PDB file of C-alpha atoms in Angstrom:
ATOM      1  CA  MET A  51     268.279  92.427  75.386  1.00 39.00           C
ATOM      2  CA  SER A  52     269.111  96.020  75.432  1.00 43.00           C
ATOM      3  CA  GLY A  53     272.410  97.931  75.016  1.00 47.00           C
ATOM      4  CA  LYS A  54     275.000  97.084  77.649  1.00 52.00           C
ATOM      5  CA  ARG A  55     273.314  93.978  79.083  1.00 48.00           C
ATOM      6  CA  GLN A  56     275.309  90.899  78.316  1.00 61.00           C
ATOM      7  CA  GLN A  57     273.274  88.318  80.237  1.00 63.00           C
ATOM      8  CA  LYS A  58     269.639  87.272  80.165  1.00 69.00           C
ATOM      9  CA  ARG A  59     267.525  88.983  82.824  1.00 68.00           C
ATOM     10  CA  PHE A  60     264.634  87.351  84.657  1.00 66.00           C
ATOM     11  CA  ILE A  61     261.698  89.331  85.972  1.00 75.00           C
ATOM     12  CA  TYR A  62     260.908  87.909  89.400  1.00 83.00           C
ATOM     13  CA  ARG A  63     260.313  89.664  92.720  1.00 91.00           C
ATOM     14  CA  CYS A  64     261.788  88.634  96.048  1.00 95.00           C
ATOM     15  CA  GLU A  65     261.771  90.422  99.384  1.00 96.00           C
ATOM     16  CA  ALA A  66     265.290  91.557 100.298  1.00 97.00           C
ATOM     17  CA  GLU A  67     267.370  93.442 102.805  1.00 97.00           C
ATOM     18  CA  PHE A  68     270.627  95.287 102.256  1.00 98.00           C
ATOM     19  CA  VAL A  69     273.150  96.830 104.597  1.00 97.00           C
ATOM     20  CA  PHE A  70     275.456  99.771 103.986  1.00 94.00           C
ATOM     21  CA  ASP A  71     277.044 102.238 106.467  1.00 91.00           C
ATOM     22  CA  ASN A  72     275.688  99.990 109.307  1.00 94.00           C
ATOM     23  CA  ILE A  73     272.085 100.762 108.162  1.00 93.00           C
ATOM     24  CA  THR A  74     269.715  97.919 107.297  1.00 96.00           C
ATOM     25  CA  CYS A  75     267.158  98.699 104.562  1.00 96.00           C
ATOM     26  CA  ARG A  76     264.394  96.719 102.948  1.00 96.00           C
ATOM     27  CA  GLY A  77     263.592  96.388  99.291  1.00 96.00           C
ATOM     28  CA  ILE A  78     262.283  94.206  96.513  1.00 96.00           C
ATOM     29  CA  ALA A  79     264.907  92.470  94.407  1.00 96.00           C
ATOM     30  CA  SER A  80     263.915  91.933  90.771  1.00 92.00           C
ATOM     31  CA  ASP A  81     265.280  91.823  87.274  1.00 91.00           C
ATOM     32  CA  PHE A  82     267.810  89.078  88.120  1.00 94.00           C
ATOM     33  CA  SER A  83     270.762  87.856  86.099  1.00 92.00           C
ATOM     34  CA  LEU A  84     273.817  85.785  87.026  1.00 92.00           C
ATOM     35  CA  SER A  85     275.832  88.962  87.542  1.00 94.00           C
ATOM     36  CA  GLY A  86     273.300  91.533  88.710  1.00 95.00           C
ATOM     37  CA  LEU A  87     269.875  92.588  89.912  1.00 96.00           C
ATOM     38  CA  PHE A  88     267.677  95.613  90.415  1.00 95.00           C
ATOM     39  CA  MET A  89     266.681  96.526  93.990  1.00 96.00           C
ATOM     40  CA  LYS A  90     263.486  98.622  94.384  1.00 94.00           C
ATOM     41  CA  THR A  91     263.818 100.661  97.532  1.00 94.00           C
ATOM     42  CA  THR A  92     263.002 104.086  98.916  1.00 90.00           C
ATOM     43  CA  ARG A  93     266.621 104.337 100.182  1.00 91.00           C
ATOM     44  CA  PRO A  94     268.980 103.759  97.297  1.00 93.00           C
ATOM     45  CA  ALA A  95     272.712 103.945  98.075  1.00 94.00           C
ATOM     46  CA  SER A  96     275.111 105.983  95.981  1.00 94.00           C
ATOM     47  CA  PRO A  97     276.975 104.419  93.037  1.00 96.00           C
ATOM     48  CA  ASP A  98     280.114 102.428  94.002  1.00 97.00           C
ATOM     49  CA  THR A  99     278.699 101.654  97.488  1.00 97.00           C
ATOM     50  CA  ILE A 100     279.326  98.020  98.515  1.00 97.00           C
ATOM     51  CA  LEU A 101     276.202  96.279  99.926  1.00 98.00           C
ATOM     52  CA  ASN A 102     275.657  93.152 101.931  1.00 98.00           C
ATOM     53  CA  ILE A 103     272.420  91.717 100.501  1.00 98.00           C
ATOM     54  CA  THR A 104     269.989  89.135 101.818  1.00 98.00           C
ATOM     55  CA  ILE A 105     267.405  87.793  99.380  1.00 98.00           C
ATOM     56  CA  TYR A 106     264.458  85.699 100.557  1.00 98.00           C
ATOM     57  CA  LEU A 107     264.039  83.214  97.747  1.00 95.00           C
ATOM     58  CA  PRO A 108     260.732  81.578  96.703  1.00 92.00           C
ATOM     59  CA  ASP A 109     261.752  78.115  97.964  1.00 91.00           C
ATOM     60  CA  ASP A 110     262.182  79.577 101.526  1.00 94.00           C
ATOM     61  CA  SER A 111     265.960  79.559 101.249  1.00 96.00           C
ATOM     62  CA  ILE A 112     267.976  82.681 101.936  1.00 97.00           C
ATOM     63  CA  SER A 113     270.786  83.937  99.671  1.00 98.00           C
ATOM     64  CA  LYS A 114     273.602  86.119 100.991  1.00 98.00           C
ATOM     65  CA  LEU A 115     275.276  88.297  98.311  1.00 98.00           C
ATOM     66  CA  LYS A 116     277.735  91.115  98.140  1.00 98.00           C
ATOM     67  CA  GLY A 117     277.055  93.780  95.546  1.00 98.00           C
ATOM     68  CA  LYS A 118     278.263  97.047  94.151  1.00 98.00           C
ATOM     69  CA  VAL A 119     275.816  99.828  93.241  1.00 97.00           C
ATOM     70  CA  ARG A 120     276.250 100.692  89.615  1.00 96.00           C
ATOM     71  CA  ARG A 121     273.203 102.935  89.160  1.00 93.00           C
ATOM     72  CA  ALA A 122     270.923 104.660  91.677  1.00 93.00           C
ATOM     73  CA  MET A 123     267.608 106.302  90.936  1.00 87.00           C
ATOM     74  CA  LYS A 124     265.446 108.237  93.362  1.00 80.00           C
ATOM     75  CA  SER A 125     261.852 109.050  92.470  1.00 72.00           C
ATOM     76  CA  SER A 126     259.928 111.432  94.703  1.00 60.00           C
ATOM     77  CA  LEU A 127     256.245 111.541  95.352  1.00 54.00           C
ATOM     78  CA  GLY A 128     256.467 115.148  96.366  1.00 46.00           C
ATOM     79  CA  ARG A 129     252.984 116.601  96.713  1.00 42.00           C
ATOM     80  CA  VAL A 130     251.619 115.145  93.505  1.00 46.00           C
ATOM     81  CA  ILE A 131     248.207 113.687  94.173  1.00 48.00           C
ATOM     82  CA  GLY A 132     247.095 110.717  92.136  1.00 50.00           C
ATOM     83  CA  THR A 133     250.538 109.524  91.148  1.00 48.00           C
ATOM     84  CA  PRO A 134     250.311 105.729  90.813  1.00 52.00           C
ATOM     85  CA  VAL A 135     252.874 104.142  93.176  1.00 51.00           C
ATOM     86  CA  LYS A 136     253.894 101.591  90.512  1.00 50.00           C
ATOM     87  CA  SER A 137     255.071 104.428  88.287  1.00 49.00           C
ATOM     88  CA  LEU A 138     257.781 105.257  90.799  1.00 52.00           C
ATOM     89  CA  ARG A 139     261.037 103.378  90.243  1.00 68.00           C
ATOM     90  CA  SER A 140     263.343 104.288  93.096  1.00 88.00           C
ATOM     91  CA  GLY A 141     266.119 101.786  93.394  1.00 93.00           C
ATOM     92  CA  MET A 142     269.541 100.595  92.394  1.00 95.00           C
ATOM     93  CA  GLY A 143     271.134  98.551  89.638  1.00 96.00           C
ATOM     94  CA  ILE A 144     273.549  96.247  91.481  1.00 97.00           C
ATOM     95  CA  GLU A 145     276.499  94.243  90.187  1.00 97.00           C
ATOM     96  CA  ILE A 146     276.843  91.036  92.190  1.00 97.00           C
ATOM     97  CA  ILE A 147     280.487  90.653  93.210  1.00 98.00           C
ATOM     98  CA  GLN A 148     280.001  87.667  95.509  1.00 98.00           C
ATOM     99  CA  LYS A 149     277.239  85.084  95.316  1.00 97.00           C
ATOM    100  CA  ASP A 150     276.365  81.847  97.110  1.00 98.00           C
ATOM    101  CA  ALA A 151     275.093  78.435  96.009  1.00 97.00           C
ATOM    102  CA  TYR A 152     271.488  79.428  96.834  1.00 97.00           C
ATOM    103  CA  TYR A 153     271.621  82.293  94.329  1.00 96.00           C
ATOM    104  CA  LEU A 154     273.195  80.088  91.622  1.00 95.00           C
ATOM    105  CA  HIS A 155     270.446  77.446  92.208  1.00 94.00           C
ATOM    106  CA  PHE A 156     267.767  80.193  91.944  1.00 94.00           C
ATOM    107  CA  ILE A 157     269.158  81.471  88.630  1.00 92.00           C
ATOM    108  CA  ARG A 158     269.364  77.915  87.252  1.00 90.00           C
ATOM    109  CA  SER A 159     265.686  77.370  88.249  1.00 90.00           C
ATOM    110  CA  LEU A 160     264.708  80.476  86.254  1.00 85.00           C
ATOM    111  CA  LEU A 161     266.549  79.150  83.213  1.00 80.00           C
ATOM    112  CA  GLY A 162     264.082  76.196  83.328  1.00 74.00           C
TER     113      GLY A 162
END
């Protein structure tokens, strides 16, 4: 575990949607912990923005969370030809401030 992280993180990818300023955006939620996650997206919100998040979990359940953006990163393709898309890491580090039973069950399943 690195620096400030206090909880174990799990690398897993789930489709997700998040809403802020009455705008619905799509992303890929990953790097999960009990108290946070990373959302890969081309439309990161600014730090301190409160998000309503929907995560489509692997068991076909849907988790509804509320989160606060702690870090936002925006990568730009610009006009660079040959840049591998996976090298871009636009997204947000999100602190989960409200979670449901589906999310708790998902995290427990990752603990094995």
